[in-house]
Amino acid sequence: MLKLYNTLSRTKEDFVPLVKKNVKMYTCGPTVYNYAHIGNLRTYVFMDILRRVLKYGKYNITGVLNITDVGHLVSDADDGEDKMAITARKQNKSPYEIAAYYTDVFLKDTAALNIGKPEILAYATEHIAEMIEYCKDLEEKGYAYETADGLYFDIQKFENYGKLSGIDLDEQQAGARVKVNDGKRHHADFAIWKKAEPNHIMQWDSPWGRGYPGWHIECSAMSRKYLGTTMDIHTGGVDHIPIHHENEIAQAEAREACKTVNYWLHGEFMLVDGGKMSKSLGNTYTVTNLIERGYSPLDFRYFCFSAHYRKRLNFTFEGLDAAKTAYGRLLVALAKHKAAAPTIVMIGSLPLVIDKVKKEKGINKKIKEYQKQFDEAIFDDLNIPLALGVLWTAVKEEPNYDIYKLALKFDKILGLNLNKLPKEPKQKKSSIPAKITTLAEKRKTAKANKDYALADTLRKEIESLGYTITDISGGGYELIKN
Ligand code: AMP
Ligand code: ZN
């Protein structure tokens, strides 16, 4: 049974989707006015692991990731300049060009990290009509009011505001600075539609004049369109808990009059050198920056596995070096297991399997145990560090092709390209002497003639020459050098 930590209940819960074996899932995506940094990418690696674990558990997923190609404002409090406008002005390009460029880079970066693309990519600019519809509905239901600069959600009309983060708005309201404002009834009321200044960079017609949607409404309108009133899982980074996700809950539950998300999952933050990532500190590294410094995107993916997704992860270049080394060692160790593949030679229509290594006694049992431990780790709230540890224990076994096959199975979750091993040792050609294969063939004929005494003598002769012969299904046999 898959267990997931639900931010809403603050406990690990059994995961039970609304419809058996089908999962409806929404992930807050990027605002495409800049490159995604390694912190953002950690959160998408987490989304990817969740999707892989669900698929491994044989769930069908309808996953939505939004691409916010409408600029939203620098501050969560609906003020400041439009982020998309800032970049467009700096680069002297249209916001559409900016959005197209950064979306493309985002998709390439995530692909390089083996982050699977959700089934639906929802572009905000293509859903303005749905957002307006949503806002109209909220206004008609009495949850929104118009001011001079937009349409605002009235949080005091929504009883359960704050249940995700445990925020106490009354306390906050008392301490809030009184603004010259803007006509808001409560400081935490948020714009679901903003009226545009004539020169605002992106704007659309609406019942409230020309304007543009608030950021929070984008996610609610698009998830409603593709996933219906209630989805199973909503993911994002922890920074979204107190404002963005509280606001999503408020407007969605107000509109639908029911619970709209059953499981809220949040990825913890990535720090850099123990502190915040910020442009001014010059530490908002991108995938390209890492490649320029000699790391592969998958070195970074491996690095992400050094902490559980609900733990903070401190990025340092020493840490990334250690991940790169460990990942390299893992590939080399696996190449040895791969090289232990049996050679199959067809003799007539029958397969002759020649094992280059003698199988350790009890290895099959151990492999089953590794599989069990791995499954337990990933189904226990996606414990990837533990699952990776199981793989490491397995690769330390004597070379065995079945360990390589096991690693490939684990890689369905890990996504580390374990099927693309570097510097594979060349497979040696079968070196079973002709004398031995002739004796083996004679024994096969003897067995076919039911001359078991002769077959037995031939087997002993083969053994005296240093080989073991074992019959395999299909009438073939296996020869192993002792
Ligand atoms: P944004 O484009 O700022 O909305 O961020 C995209 C995703 O990255 C969101 O899910 C954020 O919660 C997440 N995120 C932002 N900064 C970090 C960070 N330092 N570590 C991990 N996730 C982050
Ligand atoms: Zn969102």
PDB file of C-alpha atoms in Angstrom, residues 14-114:
ATOM      1  CA  ASP A  14      -2.683   5.382   2.885  1.00  0.00           C
ATOM      2  CA  PHE A  15      -3.156   6.593  -0.642  1.00  0.00           C
ATOM      3  CA  VAL A  16      -6.652   5.830  -1.889  1.00  0.00           C
ATOM      4  CA  PRO A  17      -7.602   7.529  -5.160  1.00  0.00           C
ATOM      5  CA  LEU A  18     -11.171   8.542  -5.930  1.00  0.00           C
ATOM      6  CA  VAL A  19     -11.363   6.058  -8.779  1.00  0.00           C
ATOM      7  CA  LYS A  20      -9.496   2.798  -8.289  1.00  0.00           C
ATOM      8  CA  LYS A  21      -6.078   2.769  -9.959  1.00  0.00           C
ATOM      9  CA  ASN A  22      -6.645   6.191 -11.562  1.00  0.00           C
ATOM     10  CA  VAL A  23      -4.903   9.276 -10.283  1.00  0.00           C
ATOM     11  CA  LYS A  24      -5.768  12.867 -11.053  1.00  0.00           C
ATOM     12  CA  MET A  25      -2.832  15.045 -10.186  1.00  0.00           C
ATOM     13  CA  TYR A  26      -1.898  18.713 -10.521  1.00  0.00           C
ATOM     14  CA  THR A  27       1.530  20.316 -10.137  1.00  0.00           C
ATOM     15  CA  CYS A  28       2.215  24.031  -9.951  1.00  0.00           C
ATOM     16  CA  GLY A  29       4.502  24.723 -12.861  1.00  0.00           C
ATOM     17  CA  PRO A  30       7.016  27.399 -13.757  1.00  0.00           C
ATOM     18  CA  THR A  31       6.481  31.047 -14.494  1.00  0.00           C
ATOM     19  CA  VAL A  32       8.396  31.279 -17.727  1.00  0.00           C
ATOM     20  CA  TYR A  33      10.127  34.634 -17.508  1.00  0.00           C
ATOM     21  CA  ASN A  34      13.474  33.171 -16.474  1.00  0.00           C
ATOM     22  CA  TYR A  35      15.483  29.922 -16.334  1.00  0.00           C
ATOM     23  CA  ALA A  36      14.448  27.288 -13.801  1.00  0.00           C
ATOM     24  CA  HIS A  37      17.103  27.040 -11.082  1.00  0.00           C
ATOM     25  CA  ILE A  38      18.277  23.900  -9.306  1.00  0.00           C
ATOM     26  CA  GLY A  39      15.847  24.504  -6.426  1.00  0.00           C
ATOM     27  CA  ASN A  40      12.865  24.610  -8.811  1.00  0.00           C
ATOM     28  CA  LEU A  41      14.218  21.507 -10.502  1.00  0.00           C
ATOM     29  CA  ARG A  42      14.458  19.614  -7.229  1.00  0.00           C
ATOM     30  CA  THR A  43      10.714  20.136  -6.853  1.00  0.00           C
ATOM     31  CA  TYR A  44      10.074  18.754 -10.365  1.00  0.00           C
ATOM     32  CA  VAL A  45      12.340  15.754  -9.651  1.00  0.00           C
ATOM     33  CA  PHE A  46      10.065  15.113  -6.673  1.00  0.00           C
ATOM     34  CA  MET A  47       6.991  15.335  -8.931  1.00  0.00           C
ATOM     35  CA  ASP A  48       8.684  12.930 -11.329  1.00  0.00           C
ATOM     36  CA  ILE A  49       9.477  10.399  -8.592  1.00  0.00           C
ATOM     37  CA  LEU A  50       5.870  10.504  -7.437  1.00  0.00           C
ATOM     38  CA  ARG A  51       4.657   9.907 -11.000  1.00  0.00           C
ATOM     39  CA  ARG A  52       7.100   7.028 -11.463  1.00  0.00           C
ATOM     40  CA  VAL A  53       6.083   5.385  -8.181  1.00  0.00           C
ATOM     41  CA  LEU A  54       2.404   5.682  -9.148  1.00  0.00           C
ATOM     42  CA  LYS A  55       3.091   4.123 -12.539  1.00  0.00           C
ATOM     43  CA  TYR A  56       5.163   1.369 -10.925  1.00  0.00           C
ATOM     44  CA  GLY A  57       2.156   0.749  -8.663  1.00  0.00           C
ATOM     45  CA  LYS A  58       0.100   0.371 -11.861  1.00  0.00           C
ATOM     46  CA  TYR A  59      -1.927   3.562 -11.489  1.00  0.00           C
ATOM     47  CA  ASN A  60      -3.059   5.459 -14.587  1.00  0.00           C
ATOM     48  CA  ILE A  61      -2.194   9.101 -14.188  1.00  0.00           C
ATOM     49  CA  THR A  62      -3.852  12.182 -15.576  1.00  0.00           C
ATOM     50  CA  GLY A  63      -1.266  14.765 -14.628  1.00  0.00           C
ATOM     51  CA  VAL A  64      -1.449  18.485 -15.293  1.00  0.00           C
ATOM     52  CA  LEU A  65       1.454  20.917 -15.122  1.00  0.00           C
ATOM     53  CA  ASN A  66       0.713  24.558 -15.746  1.00  0.00           C
ATOM     54  CA  ILE A  67       2.990  26.867 -17.653  1.00  0.00           C
ATOM     55  CA  THR A  68       2.438  30.351 -16.324  1.00  0.00           C
ATOM     56  CA  ASP A  69       3.063  32.414 -19.408  1.00  0.00           C
ATOM     57  CA  VAL A  70       1.054  35.345 -18.065  1.00  0.00           C
ATOM     58  CA  GLY A  71       3.296  37.472 -15.917  1.00  0.00           C
ATOM     59  CA  HIS A  72       2.368  37.664 -12.286  1.00  0.00           C
ATOM     60  CA  LEU A  73       3.504  40.275  -9.912  1.00  0.00           C
ATOM     61  CA  VAL A  74       6.791  40.427  -8.088  1.00  0.00           C
ATOM     62  CA  SER A  75       5.079  40.160  -4.724  1.00  0.00           C
ATOM     63  CA  ASP A  76       2.523  37.598  -3.593  1.00  0.00           C
ATOM     64  CA  ALA A  77       0.546  40.541  -2.226  1.00  0.00           C
ATOM     65  CA  ASP A  78      -0.606  41.610  -5.693  1.00  0.00           C
ATOM     66  CA  ASP A  79       1.728  44.521  -6.059  1.00  0.00           C
ATOM     67  CA  GLY A  80       5.090  45.236  -7.615  1.00  0.00           C
ATOM     68  CA  GLU A  81       5.899  44.988 -11.289  1.00  0.00           C
ATOM     69  CA  ASP A  82       4.825  42.190 -13.618  1.00  0.00           C
ATOM     70  CA  LYS A  83       7.740  39.677 -13.783  1.00  0.00           C
ATOM     71  CA  MET A  84       7.208  38.911 -17.442  1.00  0.00           C
ATOM     72  CA  ALA A  85       7.177  42.639 -18.219  1.00  0.00           C
ATOM     73  CA  ILE A  86      10.518  43.171 -16.490  1.00  0.00           C
ATOM     74  CA  THR A  87      12.232  40.494 -18.603  1.00  0.00           C
ATOM     75  CA  ALA A  88      10.503  41.598 -21.797  1.00  0.00           C
ATOM     76  CA  ARG A  89      11.670  45.160 -21.226  1.00  0.00           C
ATOM     77  CA  LYS A  90      15.249  44.089 -20.418  1.00  0.00           C
ATOM     78  CA  GLN A  91      15.503  41.839 -23.470  1.00  0.00           C
ATOM     79  CA  ASN A  92      13.500  44.108 -25.735  1.00  0.00           C
ATOM     80  CA  LYS A  93      11.204  41.254 -26.739  1.00  0.00           C
ATOM     81  CA  SER A  94       7.475  40.608 -26.585  1.00  0.00           C
ATOM     82  CA  PRO A  95       6.182  38.684 -23.567  1.00  0.00           C
ATOM     83  CA  TYR A  96       5.124  35.895 -25.936  1.00  0.00           C
ATOM     84  CA  GLU A  97       8.685  35.540 -27.203  1.00  0.00           C
ATOM     85  CA  ILE A  98      10.005  35.535 -23.652  1.00  0.00           C
ATOM     86  CA  ALA A  99       7.501  32.885 -22.567  1.00  0.00           C
ATOM     87  CA  ALA A 100       8.160  30.690 -25.622  1.00  0.00           C
ATOM     88  CA  TYR A 101      11.922  30.847 -25.105  1.00  0.00           C
ATOM     89  CA  TYR A 102      11.907  29.990 -21.392  1.00  0.00           C
ATOM     90  CA  THR A 103       9.239  27.307 -21.815  1.00  0.00           C
ATOM     91  CA  ASP A 104      11.440  25.620 -24.387  1.00  0.00           C
ATOM     92  CA  VAL A 105      14.481  25.737 -22.094  1.00  0.00           C
ATOM     93  CA  PHE A 106      12.376  24.452 -19.189  1.00  0.00           C
ATOM     94  CA  LEU A 107      11.193  21.466 -21.210  1.00  0.00           C
ATOM     95  CA  LYS A 108      14.741  20.703 -22.369  1.00  0.00           C
ATOM     96  CA  ASP A 109      16.180  21.007 -18.847  1.00  0.00           C
ATOM     97  CA  THR A 110      13.538  18.772 -17.333  1.00  0.00           C
ATOM     98  CA  ALA A 111      14.001  16.221 -20.138  1.00  0.00           C
ATOM     99  CA  ALA A 112      17.777  16.215 -19.496  1.00  0.00           C
ATOM    100  CA  LEU A 113      16.996  15.390 -15.865  1.00  0.00           C
ATOM    101  CA  ASN A 114      14.746  12.515 -16.962  1.00  0.00           C
TER     102      ASN A 114
END
